[in-house]
Every structure is written in C-alpha cells, then in structure tokens.
Amino acid sequence: MTKDQGQRTIRQMTDSAKTRQLLGMKGADVKETSIWKIRLQLMKPITWIPLIWGVVCGAAASGQYEWKLEHVLIAAACMLMSGPLLAGYTQTINDFYDREIDAINEPYRPIPSGAISIPQVVTQIVVLLLGGIAVAYLLDTWAGHQFPTITVLAVGGSFLSYIYSAPPLKLKQNGWLGNYALGSSYIALPWWAGQALFGTIDAKIMILTLIYSMAGLGIAIVNDFKSVEGDRQLGLKSLPVMFGVTTAAWICVVMIDTFQFGIAGYLVSIHQNLYAAILALLVIPQITFQDMYFLRNPLENDVKYQASAQPFLVLGMLVTALAIGHAG
C-alpha cells in the first residue's frame, strides 16, 4: 500500500467513524468533543427511521391523507414528535439507565466514556420529553380531537419507554416483555399516531398493528446479540442469554417471518389479494438475508443483516397500510 493509499484509507475510516457517531451506531468516533454531536449520538438518529415510517403507514391507512402542503407539514410535525423528540427521549433515557452495562459492552458510548455529564443527560431527557408531548398536543388541536388521542399516545409511549429502561420494572430485563414493548413502540404507536391524525383508529386496527408488532419483537431481539456478555454479567434475561445465541437467532427469524405471513393472510381475508401477494414476496429477501448473514453468525452480522433485510420489512408495513386504506 502506498503512502497516499494509506492516508486515503485513514480518512475514510475517520469519516465513517464520525458518521457512525452522528447516527448512534457501533464503531462511533470516540474522540469527538462537540457537545451537540454527542447529544445527537445519545439520541441515535438511526432508530428514528422506523417511527417516522410508522407515521407514514398510519397516514396511508387512514385513507384520508392528501398530497397538499398542509397535510405534508402536519405529517412532518408528527414525524418530528415520533422520531427526533420521543424516540430521542427513549434512546437517551435508555443510555442513562444502561450506563453500567454500556461500560462493559460499549464503553465508547457518551455516558460511560465521560463525554457528557449526568446533569446534561437529565436535561436532554426532560427537554425531549416535554417537546414531544407539546407537539402531540398541537397535533390534537389541528385535528380537532375532542379527546386528545395523540397526546395520550405520546404520554403512554413515553411511560412505556421509561418502564422499559428504568427500575424497578425495567422491562428489558425480560427478553419477551422488553422486546415486545420495543417492537410495539416502533410499529404500533407511530402508526396509531399517524392514523389518528388524519382519520380514526379503532379496535380492529389496534389489534392488527399489535399483531404486526410481534414481527417487531423479532427485530428487537437482533439488538440483544451485541450485548450478550454484559447482559449475562448483570443478570439481564435477554433471549440470547436465556436460550443461547443459536436458538435465540432462530426465534428471532421465525417471529419476523411468521407474523408478516400472518398479516398477508389477513389481507387476503379482506379481499386485498394483490397487496397480500406483494407483502408475501417482500418476506422472501428477508429470509434470504437471514440465511446469508444472521443465522450463520448473529454476533458478527447483526448490523449487516438489519441494513439488508429491514428495508423489506418496512416496505411491507407500507403495503399493509395501503391495503387497509384501500379497503376503507
């Protein structure tokens, strides 16, 4: 390797590390001192995408979203609430209560590395929480809700995030409860918010999205593989700790695939056969990537699997939402 090639490689690695920090991913730059970049790392922007997409799905399922400026801006405000504000709150409070386990598994994270102080973290948690609830109230006002549906969803989702991370309940200590809480937070809650903003939500759509969240449970399990050692040392009962890495990986993929096929069956039952076929076809590449990456080495390939397979899962969510909106 020449000197120029070596310098180019170093620059590429440095740029990649800085990008990973801004997204809140593994392999982040540990030398960055900008407090705003550190705050953003705590909020893990990479995790906002499913919630923003969930709002899109809810709006599509309402059957009443229109491509006009007012609706676009209101939908963007709902995405702001679900993603940067409340998902950012969730990730920050999770890092706050996980600082001991992160010191074992991910010592580069902002809190265990000492890059940000505890009072600064607490301030960030409060600002994001209050900001998210305030935007939810404004959305209810715009929609003319007599009952503050979106505000209640924001408060309820925030409370779920708190008990997921914080003692004494700390739902994430239980692999089943914790991962389902996470899956429903990423699929059902933003979907409900988007649908309530432009239409109505009823028991049927709530049950359907909660069932869909079982696929989200499988996705949530993927995140547990990076912290097996720390979870084991601190007595957290994640599925990889309880069942072993190989069995947990199979539980994960079965959950992801089975419930998507189940939703496809539901679409057939409401005579949305084309949408059902598209959804079923979108599961096939997920199965392919599960075999190529995840099942072969879940500890090494968790991020690679998520990057390759998850787009097909979220596209399937939108297909389902469009089918529901089309069915009325």
Coordinates of C-alpha atoms in Angstrom, one line a residue:
M1 CA 0.0 0.0 0.0
T2 CA 1.4 3.4 -1.0
K3 CA 1.5 6.4 1.4
D4 CA -1.4 8.1 -0.4
Q5 CA -3.5 5.0 -0.3
G6 CA -2.8 4.6 3.4
Q7 CA -3.8 8.2 4.1
R8 CA -7.0 7.8 2.0
T9 CA -7.9 4.7 4.0
I10 CA -7.4 6.5 7.3
R11 CA -9.6 9.4 6.1
Q12 CA -12.3 7.0 5.0
M13 CA -12.2 5.2 8.4
T14 CA -12.3 8.6 10.2
D15 CA -15.2 9.8 8.1
S16 CA -17.0 6.5 8.7
A17 CA -16.5 6.7 12.5
K18 CA -17.8 10.3 12.6
T19 CA -20.9 9.3 10.5
R20 CA -21.5 6.4 12.9
Q21 CA -21.3 8.8 15.8
L22 CA -23.9 11.1 14.3
L23 CA -26.2 8.1 13.7
G24 CA -25.6 6.5 17.0
M25 CA -24.1 3.3 15.6
K26 CA -21.4 0.9 16.7
G27 CA -17.9 2.0 15.8
A28 CA -18.5 5.7 16.6
D29 CA -15.8 8.2 16.8
V30 CA -14.7 8.3 20.5
K31 CA -12.5 11.5 20.1
E32 CA -15.3 13.9 19.2
T33 CA -15.8 16.6 21.7
S34 CA -18.6 18.7 20.2
I35 CA -21.4 18.5 22.8
W36 CA -24.1 18.7 20.1
K37 CA -22.7 15.8 18.2
I38 CA -22.5 13.9 21.5
R39 CA -26.1 14.7 22.3
L40 CA -27.1 13.5 18.8
Q41 CA -25.2 10.3 19.4
L42 CA -27.3 9.7 22.5
M43 CA -30.5 10.2 20.5
K44 CA -29.4 7.5 18.0
P45 CA -30.9 9.0 14.8
I46 CA -30.6 5.6 13.1
T47 CA -33.5 4.5 15.3
W48 CA -35.8 7.3 14.2
I49 CA -36.4 5.8 10.8
P50 CA -38.9 3.1 11.8
L51 CA -41.0 5.5 13.8
I52 CA -41.1 8.1 11.0
W53 CA -42.1 5.3 8.7
G54 CA -44.8 4.2 11.1
V55 CA -46.3 7.6 10.9
V56 CA -46.3 7.3 7.1
C57 CA -48.1 4.0 7.4
G58 CA -50.7 5.3 9.7
A59 CA -51.4 8.2 7.4
A60 CA -51.7 5.9 4.4
A61 CA -54.0 3.5 6.4
S62 CA -56.3 6.4 7.3
G63 CA -57.4 6.7 3.7
Q64 CA -57.8 10.5 4.2
Y65 CA -54.2 11.8 3.7
E66 CA -54.0 14.2 0.8
W67 CA -50.8 15.4 -1.0
K68 CA -51.2 19.1 -0.2
L69 CA -48.9 21.4 1.7
E70 CA -50.9 21.5 4.9
H71 CA -51.0 17.7 5.2
V72 CA -47.3 17.4 4.4
L73 CA -46.4 19.9 7.1
I74 CA -48.6 18.3 9.7
A75 CA -47.3 14.8 8.9
A76 CA -43.8 16.2 9.2
A77 CA -44.6 17.5 12.6
C78 CA -45.9 14.1 13.6
M79 CA -42.7 12.6 12.4
L80 CA -40.7 15.1 14.4
M81 CA -42.7 14.1 17.5
S82 CA -42.3 10.4 16.9
G83 CA -38.7 10.4 15.7
P84 CA -36.3 13.0 17.0
L85 CA -38.2 14.0 20.1
L86 CA -39.8 10.9 21.6
A87 CA -37.5 8.3 20.0
G88 CA -34.6 10.6 21.0
Y89 CA -36.0 10.7 24.6
T90 CA -36.3 6.9 24.6
Q91 CA -32.8 6.3 23.5
T92 CA -31.3 8.9 25.8
I93 CA -33.1 7.6 28.9
N94 CA -32.1 4.0 27.9
D95 CA -28.5 5.1 27.8
F96 CA -28.9 6.8 31.1
Y97 CA -30.1 3.6 32.8
D98 CA -27.8 1.4 30.8
R99 CA -24.6 3.3 31.7
E100 CA -23.2 0.4 33.8
I101 CA -23.9 -2.3 31.1
D102 CA -22.6 0.0 28.4
A103 CA -19.3 0.4 30.3
I104 CA -18.9 -3.4 29.6
N105 CA -20.4 -3.7 26.1
E106 CA -20.0 -0.3 24.5
P107 CA -17.5 1.8 26.5
Y108 CA -17.3 4.3 23.7
R109 CA -20.9 5.4 24.4
P110 CA -21.1 9.1 25.6
I111 CA -22.0 8.4 29.2
P112 CA -19.6 5.7 30.2
S113 CA -16.8 7.4 28.3
G114 CA -17.4 10.6 30.2
A115 CA -18.0 12.7 27.1
I116 CA -21.2 14.1 28.7
S117 CA -22.1 14.7 32.3
I118 CA -25.1 13.2 34.1
P119 CA -26.9 16.6 34.7
Q120 CA -26.6 17.3 30.9
V121 CA -28.1 13.9 30.1
V122 CA -31.0 14.5 32.5
T123 CA -31.7 17.9 30.9
Q124 CA -31.8 16.4 27.5
I125 CA -34.3 13.7 28.7
V126 CA -36.6 16.4 30.1
V127 CA -36.4 18.7 27.1
L128 CA -37.1 15.9 24.6
L129 CA -40.0 14.5 26.6
L130 CA -41.7 17.9 27.1
G131 CA -41.1 18.8 23.5
G132 CA -42.7 15.6 22.2
I133 CA -45.8 16.0 24.4
A134 CA -46.2 19.7 23.4
V135 CA -46.1 18.8 19.7
A136 CA -48.6 16.0 20.3
Y137 CA -51.0 18.5 21.9
L138 CA -50.6 20.8 18.9
L139 CA -51.4 17.9 16.5
D140 CA -54.6 17.1 18.5
T141 CA -55.6 20.7 18.3
W142 CA -55.1 20.8 14.5
A143 CA -57.1 17.6 14.1
G144 CA -59.9 18.9 16.2
H145 CA -59.9 16.0 18.6
Q146 CA -62.3 16.2 21.5
F147 CA -60.3 13.5 23.2
P148 CA -56.5 14.2 23.0
T149 CA -55.7 10.9 21.3
I150 CA -52.2 11.8 20.1
T151 CA -51.2 13.4 23.4
V152 CA -52.4 10.3 25.2
L153 CA -50.3 8.1 22.8
A154 CA -47.3 10.3 23.4
V155 CA -47.6 10.2 27.2
G156 CA -48.4 6.4 27.2
G157 CA -45.5 5.7 24.8
S158 CA -43.1 7.8 26.9
F159 CA -44.2 5.9 30.1
L160 CA -43.6 2.6 28.3
S161 CA -40.1 3.8 27.4
Y162 CA -39.5 4.7 31.0
I163 CA -40.5 1.4 32.4
Y164 CA -38.6 -0.4 29.6
S165 CA -35.3 1.1 30.8
A166 CA -35.8 2.1 34.5
P167 CA -36.0 0.1 37.7
P168 CA -37.9 -1.4 39.4
L169 CA -39.9 -2.8 36.4
K170 CA -37.1 -2.4 33.7
L171 CA -39.0 -4.5 31.2
K172 CA -35.8 -5.0 29.2
Q173 CA -34.7 -7.4 31.9
N174 CA -37.2 -9.8 30.4
G175 CA -36.4 -10.8 26.8
W176 CA -40.1 -11.3 25.9
L177 CA -41.7 -8.4 27.6
G178 CA -38.9 -5.9 26.8
N179 CA -38.6 -6.8 23.2
Y180 CA -42.4 -6.7 22.6
A181 CA -42.6 -3.3 24.3
L182 CA -39.8 -2.2 21.9
G183 CA -41.5 -3.8 18.9
S184 CA -44.9 -2.2 19.6
S185 CA -43.3 1.2 20.2
Y186 CA -41.7 1.1 16.8
I187 CA -44.6 -0.2 14.8
A188 CA -48.0 0.2 16.6
L189 CA -47.6 3.6 18.4
P190 CA -46.4 5.7 15.5
W191 CA -48.9 4.0 13.2
W192 CA -51.7 4.9 15.6
A193 CA -50.5 8.5 15.8
G194 CA -50.4 8.9 12.0
Q195 CA -53.8 7.3 11.5
A196 CA -55.4 9.3 14.3
L197 CA -54.0 12.5 12.9
F198 CA -55.8 12.1 9.5
G199 CA -58.6 9.6 10.4
T200 CA -59.6 7.4 13.2
I201 CA -58.2 4.3 15.0
D202 CA -60.5 1.5 16.2
A203 CA -60.1 -1.8 18.0
K204 CA -59.5 -3.7 14.7
I205 CA -56.6 -1.5 13.6
M206 CA -55.1 -1.6 17.1
I207 CA -55.2 -5.4 17.3
L208 CA -53.8 -5.7 13.8
T209 CA -50.8 -3.4 14.5
L210 CA -50.2 -5.1 17.8
I211 CA -50.0 -8.4 16.0
Y212 CA -47.7 -6.8 13.4
S213 CA -45.6 -5.7 16.4
M214 CA -44.7 -9.4 17.0
A215 CA -42.6 -9.1 13.9
G216 CA -41.1 -6.0 15.5
L217 CA -40.3 -8.2 18.6
G218 CA -38.1 -10.3 16.3
I219 CA -36.3 -7.2 15.1
A220 CA -35.8 -6.0 18.6
I221 CA -34.2 -9.4 19.5
V222 CA -31.5 -8.6 16.9
N223 CA -30.3 -5.8 19.1
D224 CA -29.6 -8.1 22.0
F225 CA -26.8 -10.0 20.4
K226 CA -24.3 -7.2 20.7
S227 CA -24.6 -7.1 24.5
V228 CA -24.7 -10.8 25.4
E229 CA -21.7 -10.7 27.7
G230 CA -22.8 -7.6 29.6
D231 CA -26.4 -8.9 29.9
R232 CA -25.1 -12.2 31.3
Q233 CA -22.9 -10.4 33.8
L234 CA -25.6 -8.1 35.1
G235 CA -28.3 -10.8 35.1
L236 CA -30.5 -9.4 32.3
K237 CA -32.6 -12.2 30.8
S238 CA -32.3 -11.4 27.1
L239 CA -33.3 -14.2 24.7
P240 CA -29.6 -14.9 23.7
V241 CA -28.8 -15.2 27.4
M242 CA -31.8 -17.4 28.2
F243 CA -31.7 -19.7 25.1
G244 CA -28.2 -19.3 23.8
V245 CA -27.2 -17.5 20.6
T246 CA -28.2 -20.1 18.0
T247 CA -31.7 -20.8 19.4
A248 CA -32.4 -17.0 20.0
A249 CA -31.4 -16.3 16.4
W250 CA -34.0 -18.9 15.2
I251 CA -36.7 -17.5 17.5
C252 CA -35.9 -14.1 16.1
V253 CA -36.3 -15.0 12.4
V254 CA -39.4 -17.2 13.0
M255 CA -41.1 -14.3 14.7
I256 CA -40.2 -11.9 11.9
D257 CA -41.3 -14.1 9.1
T258 CA -44.4 -15.8 10.6
F259 CA -46.2 -12.7 11.6
Q260 CA -45.6 -11.0 8.3
F261 CA -47.1 -14.0 6.5
G262 CA -50.0 -13.9 9.0
I263 CA -50.7 -10.3 8.1
A264 CA -50.6 -11.3 4.4
G265 CA -53.3 -13.9 5.2
Y266 CA -55.4 -11.2 6.9
L267 CA -55.1 -9.0 3.7
V268 CA -56.4 -12.0 1.7
S269 CA -59.4 -12.2 4.1
I270 CA -60.4 -8.6 3.4
H271 CA -60.0 -9.2 -0.3
Q272 CA -56.8 -7.3 -0.8
N273 CA -55.1 -10.1 -2.7
L274 CA -52.6 -8.0 -4.7
Y275 CA -51.3 -6.3 -1.6
A276 CA -51.2 -9.7 0.2
A277 CA -49.1 -11.1 -2.6
I278 CA -46.7 -8.1 -2.6
L279 CA -46.3 -8.4 1.2
A280 CA -45.5 -12.2 1.0
L281 CA -42.9 -11.5 -1.8
L282 CA -41.2 -8.9 0.4
V283 CA -40.7 -11.6 3.1
I284 CA -38.6 -13.7 0.7
P285 CA -35.5 -11.4 0.6
Q286 CA -35.7 -11.2 4.3
I287 CA -35.5 -15.0 4.6
T288 CA -32.5 -14.9 2.1
F289 CA -30.6 -12.4 4.2
Q290 CA -31.4 -14.3 7.4
D291 CA -29.7 -17.4 5.9
M292 CA -26.8 -15.5 4.3
Y293 CA -25.9 -13.4 7.4
F294 CA -27.9 -13.6 10.6
L295 CA -28.3 -17.4 11.2
R296 CA -24.7 -18.1 10.3
N297 CA -23.2 -15.6 12.7
P298 CA -25.6 -13.4 14.6
L299 CA -22.9 -11.9 16.8
E300 CA -20.9 -10.6 13.8
N301 CA -23.6 -10.0 11.3
D302 CA -26.4 -8.3 13.3
V303 CA -25.8 -4.8 11.8
K304 CA -25.3 -6.2 8.3
Y305 CA -28.5 -8.2 8.5
Q306 CA -30.5 -5.2 9.7
A307 CA -29.2 -3.0 7.0
S308 CA -30.0 -5.5 4.2
A309 CA -33.3 -7.0 5.4
Q310 CA -35.1 -4.3 7.4
P311 CA -36.0 -2.2 4.3
F312 CA -38.1 -5.1 3.1
L313 CA -39.9 -5.3 6.4
V314 CA -40.8 -1.6 6.5
L315 CA -41.9 -1.7 2.8
G316 CA -44.2 -4.5 3.8
M317 CA -45.7 -2.2 6.5
L318 CA -46.5 0.4 4.0
V319 CA -48.0 -2.2 1.6
T320 CA -50.3 -3.3 4.5
A321 CA -51.2 0.3 5.3
L322 CA -52.1 1.0 1.7
A323 CA -54.2 -2.1 1.6
I324 CA -56.1 -1.0 4.7
G325 CA -56.7 2.4 3.3
H326 CA -57.9 1.0 0.0
A327 CA -60.2 -1.4 1.8
G328 CA -61.8 1.6 3.7

